[in-house]
Coordinates of C-alpha atoms in Angstrom, one line a residue:
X241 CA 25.1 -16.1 6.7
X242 CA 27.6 -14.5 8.8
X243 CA 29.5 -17.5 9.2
X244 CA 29.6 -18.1 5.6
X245 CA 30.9 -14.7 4.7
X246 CA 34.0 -15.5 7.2
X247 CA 34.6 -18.3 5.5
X248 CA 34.4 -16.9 2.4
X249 CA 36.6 -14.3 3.1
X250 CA 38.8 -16.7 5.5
X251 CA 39.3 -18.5 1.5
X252 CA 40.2 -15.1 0.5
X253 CA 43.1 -14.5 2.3
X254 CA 44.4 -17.8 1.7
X255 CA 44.1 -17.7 -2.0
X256 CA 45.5 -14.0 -1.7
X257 CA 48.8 -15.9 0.8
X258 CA 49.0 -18.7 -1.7
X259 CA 49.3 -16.2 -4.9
X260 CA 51.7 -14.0 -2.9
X261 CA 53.9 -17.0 -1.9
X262 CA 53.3 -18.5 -4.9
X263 CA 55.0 -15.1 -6.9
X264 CA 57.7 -14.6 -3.9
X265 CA 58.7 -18.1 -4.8
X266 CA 60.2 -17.9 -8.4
X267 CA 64.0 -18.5 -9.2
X268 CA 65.7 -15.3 -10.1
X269 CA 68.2 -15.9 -13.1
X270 CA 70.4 -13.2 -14.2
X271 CA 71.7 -14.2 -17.9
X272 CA 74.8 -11.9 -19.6
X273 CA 74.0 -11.3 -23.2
X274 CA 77.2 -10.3 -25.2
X275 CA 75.8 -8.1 -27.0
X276 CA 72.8 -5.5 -27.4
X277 CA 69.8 -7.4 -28.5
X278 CA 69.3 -9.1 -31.5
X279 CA 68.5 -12.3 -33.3
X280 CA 71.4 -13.8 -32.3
X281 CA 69.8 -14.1 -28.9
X282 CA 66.2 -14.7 -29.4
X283 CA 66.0 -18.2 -28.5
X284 CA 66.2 -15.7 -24.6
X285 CA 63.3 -13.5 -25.9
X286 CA 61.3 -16.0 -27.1
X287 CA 61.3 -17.8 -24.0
X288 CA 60.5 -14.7 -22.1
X289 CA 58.1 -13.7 -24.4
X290 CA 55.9 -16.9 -24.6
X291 CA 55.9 -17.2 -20.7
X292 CA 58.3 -20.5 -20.8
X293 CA 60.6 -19.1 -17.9
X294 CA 57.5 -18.0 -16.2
X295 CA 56.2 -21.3 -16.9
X296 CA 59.3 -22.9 -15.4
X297 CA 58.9 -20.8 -12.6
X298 CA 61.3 -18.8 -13.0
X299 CA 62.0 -15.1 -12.9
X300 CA 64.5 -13.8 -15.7
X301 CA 66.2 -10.9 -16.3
X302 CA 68.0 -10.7 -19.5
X303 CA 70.7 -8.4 -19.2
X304 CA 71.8 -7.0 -23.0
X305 CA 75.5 -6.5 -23.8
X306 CA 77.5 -4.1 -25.9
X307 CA 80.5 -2.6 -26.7
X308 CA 82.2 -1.7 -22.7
X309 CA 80.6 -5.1 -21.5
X310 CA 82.6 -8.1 -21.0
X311 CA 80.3 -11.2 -19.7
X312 CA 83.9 -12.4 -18.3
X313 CA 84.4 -9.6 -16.0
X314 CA 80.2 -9.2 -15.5
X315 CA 80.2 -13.1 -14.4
X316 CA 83.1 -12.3 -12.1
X317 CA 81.6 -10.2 -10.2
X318 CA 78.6 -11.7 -9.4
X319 CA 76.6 -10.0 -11.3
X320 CA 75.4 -12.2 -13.3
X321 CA 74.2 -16.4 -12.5
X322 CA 75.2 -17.4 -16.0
X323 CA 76.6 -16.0 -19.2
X324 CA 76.3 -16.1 -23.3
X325 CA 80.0 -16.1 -24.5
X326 CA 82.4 -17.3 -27.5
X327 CA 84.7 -20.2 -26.4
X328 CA 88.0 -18.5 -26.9
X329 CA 87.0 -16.1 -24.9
X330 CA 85.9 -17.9 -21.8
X331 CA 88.9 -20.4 -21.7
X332 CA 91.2 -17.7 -21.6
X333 CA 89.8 -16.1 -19.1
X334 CA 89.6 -19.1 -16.9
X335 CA 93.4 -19.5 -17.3
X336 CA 93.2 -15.9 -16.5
X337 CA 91.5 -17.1 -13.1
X338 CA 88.0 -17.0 -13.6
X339 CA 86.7 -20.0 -13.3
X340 CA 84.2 -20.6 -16.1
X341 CA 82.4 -24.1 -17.4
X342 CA 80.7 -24.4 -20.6
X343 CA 77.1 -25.5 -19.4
X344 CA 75.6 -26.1 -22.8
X345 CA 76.3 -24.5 -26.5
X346 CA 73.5 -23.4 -28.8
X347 CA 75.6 -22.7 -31.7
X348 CA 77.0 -25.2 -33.3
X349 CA 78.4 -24.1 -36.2
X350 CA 80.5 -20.7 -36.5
X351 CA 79.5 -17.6 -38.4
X352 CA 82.2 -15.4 -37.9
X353 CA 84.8 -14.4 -41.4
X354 CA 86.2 -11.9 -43.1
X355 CA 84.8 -10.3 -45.1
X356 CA 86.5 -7.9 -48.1
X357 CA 86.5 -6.0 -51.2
X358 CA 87.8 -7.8 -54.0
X359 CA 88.9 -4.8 -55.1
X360 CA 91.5 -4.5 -52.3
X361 CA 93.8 -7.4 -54.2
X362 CA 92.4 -9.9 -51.7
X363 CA 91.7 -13.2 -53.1
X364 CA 92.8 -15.7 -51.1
X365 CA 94.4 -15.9 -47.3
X366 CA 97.7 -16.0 -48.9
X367 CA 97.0 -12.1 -50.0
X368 CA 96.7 -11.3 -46.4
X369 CA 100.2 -9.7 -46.2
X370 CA 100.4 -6.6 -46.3
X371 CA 97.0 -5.5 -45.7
X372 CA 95.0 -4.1 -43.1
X373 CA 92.4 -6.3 -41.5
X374 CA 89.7 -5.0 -38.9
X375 CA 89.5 -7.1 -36.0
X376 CA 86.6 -6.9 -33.3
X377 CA 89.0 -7.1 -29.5
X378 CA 87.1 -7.4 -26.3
X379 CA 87.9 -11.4 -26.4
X380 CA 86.9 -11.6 -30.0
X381 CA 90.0 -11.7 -31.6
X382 CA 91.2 -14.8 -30.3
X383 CA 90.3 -16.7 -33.1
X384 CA 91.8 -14.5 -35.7
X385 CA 95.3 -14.5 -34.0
X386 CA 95.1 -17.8 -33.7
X387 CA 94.6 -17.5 -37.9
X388 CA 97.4 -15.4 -38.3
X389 CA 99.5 -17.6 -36.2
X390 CA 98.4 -20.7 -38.7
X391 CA 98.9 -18.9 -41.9
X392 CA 102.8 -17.9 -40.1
X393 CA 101.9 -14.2 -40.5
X394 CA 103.0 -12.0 -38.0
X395 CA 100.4 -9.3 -36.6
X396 CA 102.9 -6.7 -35.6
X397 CA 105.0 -6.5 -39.1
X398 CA 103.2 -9.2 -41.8
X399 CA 99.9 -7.7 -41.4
X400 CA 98.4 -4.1 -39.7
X401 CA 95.6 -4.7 -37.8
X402 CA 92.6 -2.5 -37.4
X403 CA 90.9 -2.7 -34.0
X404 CA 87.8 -2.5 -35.5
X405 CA 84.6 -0.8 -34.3
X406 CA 81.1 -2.4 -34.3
X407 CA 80.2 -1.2 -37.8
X408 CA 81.4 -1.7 -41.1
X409 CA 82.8 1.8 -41.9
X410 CA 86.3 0.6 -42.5
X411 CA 85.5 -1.5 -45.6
X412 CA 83.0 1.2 -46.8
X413 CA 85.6 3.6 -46.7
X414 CA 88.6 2.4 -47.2
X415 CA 90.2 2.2 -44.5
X416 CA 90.8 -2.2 -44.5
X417 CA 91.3 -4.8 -47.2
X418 CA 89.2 -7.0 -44.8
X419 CA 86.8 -6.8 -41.7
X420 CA 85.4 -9.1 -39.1
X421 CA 81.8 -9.6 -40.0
X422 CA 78.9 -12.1 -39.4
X423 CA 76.9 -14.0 -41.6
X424 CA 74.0 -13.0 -39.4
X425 CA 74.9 -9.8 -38.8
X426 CA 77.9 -7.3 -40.3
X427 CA 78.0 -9.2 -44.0
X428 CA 74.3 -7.8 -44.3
X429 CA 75.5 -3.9 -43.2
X430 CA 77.8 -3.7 -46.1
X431 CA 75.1 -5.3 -48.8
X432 CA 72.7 -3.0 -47.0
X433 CA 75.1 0.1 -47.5
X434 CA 75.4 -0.9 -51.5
X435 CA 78.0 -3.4 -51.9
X436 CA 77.5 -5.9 -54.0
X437 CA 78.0 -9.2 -53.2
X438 CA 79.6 -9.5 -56.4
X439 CA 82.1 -7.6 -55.7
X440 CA 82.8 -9.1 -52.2
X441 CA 84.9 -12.2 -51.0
X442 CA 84.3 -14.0 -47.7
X443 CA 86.6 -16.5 -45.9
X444 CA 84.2 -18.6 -43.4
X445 CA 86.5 -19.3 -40.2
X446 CA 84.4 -22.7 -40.6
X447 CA 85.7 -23.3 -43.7
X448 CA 89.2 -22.1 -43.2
X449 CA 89.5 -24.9 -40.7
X450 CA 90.4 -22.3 -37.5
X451 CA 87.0 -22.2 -36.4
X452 CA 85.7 -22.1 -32.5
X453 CA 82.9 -22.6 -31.1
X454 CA 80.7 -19.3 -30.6
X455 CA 77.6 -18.4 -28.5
X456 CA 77.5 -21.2 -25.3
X457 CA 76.3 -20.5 -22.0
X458 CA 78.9 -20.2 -19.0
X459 CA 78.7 -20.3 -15.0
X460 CA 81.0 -19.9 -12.7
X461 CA 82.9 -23.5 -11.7
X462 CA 81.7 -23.4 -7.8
X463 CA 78.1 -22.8 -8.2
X464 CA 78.1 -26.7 -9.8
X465 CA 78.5 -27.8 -6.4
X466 CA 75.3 -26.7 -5.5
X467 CA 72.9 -28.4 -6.6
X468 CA 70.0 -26.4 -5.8
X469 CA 72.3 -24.0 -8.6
X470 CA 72.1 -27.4 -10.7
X471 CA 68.2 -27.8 -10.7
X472 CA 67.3 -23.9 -11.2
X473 CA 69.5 -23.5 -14.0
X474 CA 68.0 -27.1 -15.5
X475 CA 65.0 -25.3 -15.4
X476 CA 66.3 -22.5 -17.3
X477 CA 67.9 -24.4 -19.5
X478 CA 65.3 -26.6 -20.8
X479 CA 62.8 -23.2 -21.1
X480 CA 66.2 -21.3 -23.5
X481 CA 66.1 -24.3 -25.5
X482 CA 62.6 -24.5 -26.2
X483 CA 62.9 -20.8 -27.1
X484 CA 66.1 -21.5 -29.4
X485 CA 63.5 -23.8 -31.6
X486 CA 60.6 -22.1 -31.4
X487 CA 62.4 -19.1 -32.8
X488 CA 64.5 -21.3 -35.5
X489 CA 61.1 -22.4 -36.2
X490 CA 59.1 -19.3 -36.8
X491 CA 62.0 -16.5 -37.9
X492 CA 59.8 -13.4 -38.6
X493 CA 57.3 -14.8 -34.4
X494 CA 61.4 -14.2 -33.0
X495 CA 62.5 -11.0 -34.8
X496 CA 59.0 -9.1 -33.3
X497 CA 60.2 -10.8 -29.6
X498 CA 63.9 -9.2 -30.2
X499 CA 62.5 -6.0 -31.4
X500 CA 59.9 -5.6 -28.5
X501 CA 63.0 -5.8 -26.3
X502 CA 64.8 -3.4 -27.9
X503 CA 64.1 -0.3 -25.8
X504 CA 66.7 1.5 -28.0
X505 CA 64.2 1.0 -30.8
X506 CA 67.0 0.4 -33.1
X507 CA 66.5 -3.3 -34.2
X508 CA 63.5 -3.6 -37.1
X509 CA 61.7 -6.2 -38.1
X510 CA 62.9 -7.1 -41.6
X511 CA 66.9 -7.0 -39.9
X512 CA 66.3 -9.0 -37.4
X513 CA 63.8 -11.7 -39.6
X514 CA 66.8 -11.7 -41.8
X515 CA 69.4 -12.2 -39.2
X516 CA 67.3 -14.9 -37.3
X517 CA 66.9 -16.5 -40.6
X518 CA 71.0 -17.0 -40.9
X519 CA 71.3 -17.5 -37.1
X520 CA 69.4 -20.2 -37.7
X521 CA 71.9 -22.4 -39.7
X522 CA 74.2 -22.2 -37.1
X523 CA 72.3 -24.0 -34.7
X524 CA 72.1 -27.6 -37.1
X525 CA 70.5 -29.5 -34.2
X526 CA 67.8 -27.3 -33.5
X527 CA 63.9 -29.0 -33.1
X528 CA 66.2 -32.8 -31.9
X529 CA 67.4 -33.5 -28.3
X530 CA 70.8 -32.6 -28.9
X531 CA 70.5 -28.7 -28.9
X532 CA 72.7 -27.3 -26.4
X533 CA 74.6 -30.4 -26.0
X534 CA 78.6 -30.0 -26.0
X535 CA 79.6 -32.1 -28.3
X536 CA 83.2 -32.9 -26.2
X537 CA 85.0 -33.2 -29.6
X538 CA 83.8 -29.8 -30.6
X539 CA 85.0 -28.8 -27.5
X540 CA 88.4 -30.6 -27.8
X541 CA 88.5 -29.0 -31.4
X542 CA 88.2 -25.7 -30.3
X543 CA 91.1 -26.2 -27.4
X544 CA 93.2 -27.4 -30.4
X545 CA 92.8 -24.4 -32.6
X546 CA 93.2 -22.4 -29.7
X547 CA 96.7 -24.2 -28.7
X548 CA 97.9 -23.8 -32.1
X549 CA 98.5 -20.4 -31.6
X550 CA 102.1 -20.4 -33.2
X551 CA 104.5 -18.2 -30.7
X552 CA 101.1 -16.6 -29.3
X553 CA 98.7 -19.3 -28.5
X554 CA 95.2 -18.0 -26.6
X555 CA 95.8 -20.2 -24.3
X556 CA 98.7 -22.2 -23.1
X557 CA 97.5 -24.9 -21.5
X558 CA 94.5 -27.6 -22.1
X559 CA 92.1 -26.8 -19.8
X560 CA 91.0 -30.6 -20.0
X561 CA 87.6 -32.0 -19.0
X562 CA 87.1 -29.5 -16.5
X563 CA 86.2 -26.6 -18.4
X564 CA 82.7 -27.9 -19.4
X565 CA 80.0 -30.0 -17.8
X566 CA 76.9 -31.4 -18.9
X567 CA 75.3 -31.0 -15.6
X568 CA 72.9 -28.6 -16.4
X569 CA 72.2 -30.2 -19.9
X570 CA 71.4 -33.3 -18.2
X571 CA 69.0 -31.3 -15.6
X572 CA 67.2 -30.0 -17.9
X573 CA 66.4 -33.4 -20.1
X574 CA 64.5 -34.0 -16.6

């Protein structure tokens, strides 16, 4: 009896080790939102939320963005394994020196535009000149100068630029023809505040032919030597994706994930089932095996538009193949 007891409580301590070890021995990931959470990144909170990272054995911290955070400078100093980010952005900071690959992009389509009053005398690009036009900085202007550049307006004299907050105040009151907005996001702000659409014109970026690619996911160039870097982030990969379609496929199951994260208690339900809703047409491939991929024409698109800059490009040189691997796609196919 004795005996047994030791050996029951010999089991004991093992199960006990093996749990412990078992805990002690999940990946930490550190992922860079850019910006505070919302719909536009719940395929991250879905994945948390339904135990895939746990699942994949990993151990996630999602790390929420806003307005004094750049995932550039966050990624650049290591504090951070991997980061959400627009295109523009990220290639001009890796001519700026920081070495950044595209490792996958879950939006595939753009959802940024302007958005204005009709009763400003806005109609069409052409009436761009002479008017005042809120534009979101921090990296997000890039594709709007590169607009500008297109369209042969110059920003210091042709056009006064707004550096716009992140609200829609300036339209409400007044104070711009035009603001940046989001179809998922800032277009809904002014309908909520009583504009009508009616009375509303949007130019799509998409449509306007000077659009870039938007929310991808970014590491740092060296770490892709490594491949146990390679296999962990595979892991964590494959577990985002599978949280991208399970919130494209249930909108209103990802809006209560994004607003259980939000410890501001800020983001409600209705918002963010309404903004998941339109984040949802951005991401076309969504529920097939080619979410996340890079297209590398999208990708040698975007360098175009980016190049095209006029006497200002955002960048000034093709970064070339270099500037995006499918490394970590391909892991997490595995």
């Amino acid at each position: 009896m004795i005996r047994s007891s030791q050996c029951a409580k010999s089991l004991l301590v093992l199960a006990l080790a093996a749990a412990g070890f078992a805990a002690q021995a999940a990946d930490k990931v550190t992922v860079q939102l850019k910006w505070v959470p919302q719909a536009q990144f719940a395929g991250y909170y879905v994945a948390a939320a339904k135990g895939f990272y746990k699942d994949a054995g990993l151990d996630v911290a999602i790390k929420p963005g806003g307005p004094d955070i750049a995932p550039t400078q966050v990624i650049a100093g290591k504090q951070a394994d991997i980061v959400v980010d627009w295109m523009p952005s990220a290639l001009a900071a890796r001519e700026a020196g920081v070495p950044l690959v595209n490792v996958a992009q879950v939006f595939n389509q753009s959802g940024l535009m302007l958005t204005c009053k009709k009763s400003s005398g806005v109609a069409s690009p052409k009436d761009f000149k002479g008017k005042t036009l809120g534009v979101w900085y921090g990296g997000n202007e890039y594709p709007f100068l590169n607009w500008m550049g297109k369209l042969g307006l110059k920003t210091d004299s042709d056009i006064k630029i707004l550096k716009q907050g992140f609200n829609v105040d300036p339209l409400l009151q007044n104070q711009a023809a035009c603001i940046s907005t989001m179809i998922y996001n800032e277009y809904w702000q002014v309908v909520d505040a009583g504009v009508k659409e009616k009375d509303l014109v949007t130019f799509f970026y998409e449509k306007e032919g000077v659009a870039t690619l938007e929310d991808g996911l970014y590491v740092l160039e060296d770490n892709l030597k490594d491949p146990a870097f390679v296999a962990k982030m595979g892991k964590f990969l494959k577990a985002t994706l599978k949280g991208w379609d399970a919130a494209v496929k249930d909108p209103e199951g990802a809006a209560k994930a994004v607003v259980a994260a939000d410890t501001s208690g800020s983001a409600s339900l209705k918002v963010q089932k309404r903004q998941m809703e339109n984040v949802a047409k951005l991401i076309t491939n969504a529920g097939t095996k080619k979410i996340g991929y890079l297209e590398p024409a999208a990708y040698e698109r975007t360098v175009k538009v980016l190049l095209a800059g006029g006497s200002d490009p955002v960048i000034k040189k093709d970064p070339g193949k270099a500037a995006y691997s499918h490394a970590i796609y391909d892991a997490a196919q595995k």
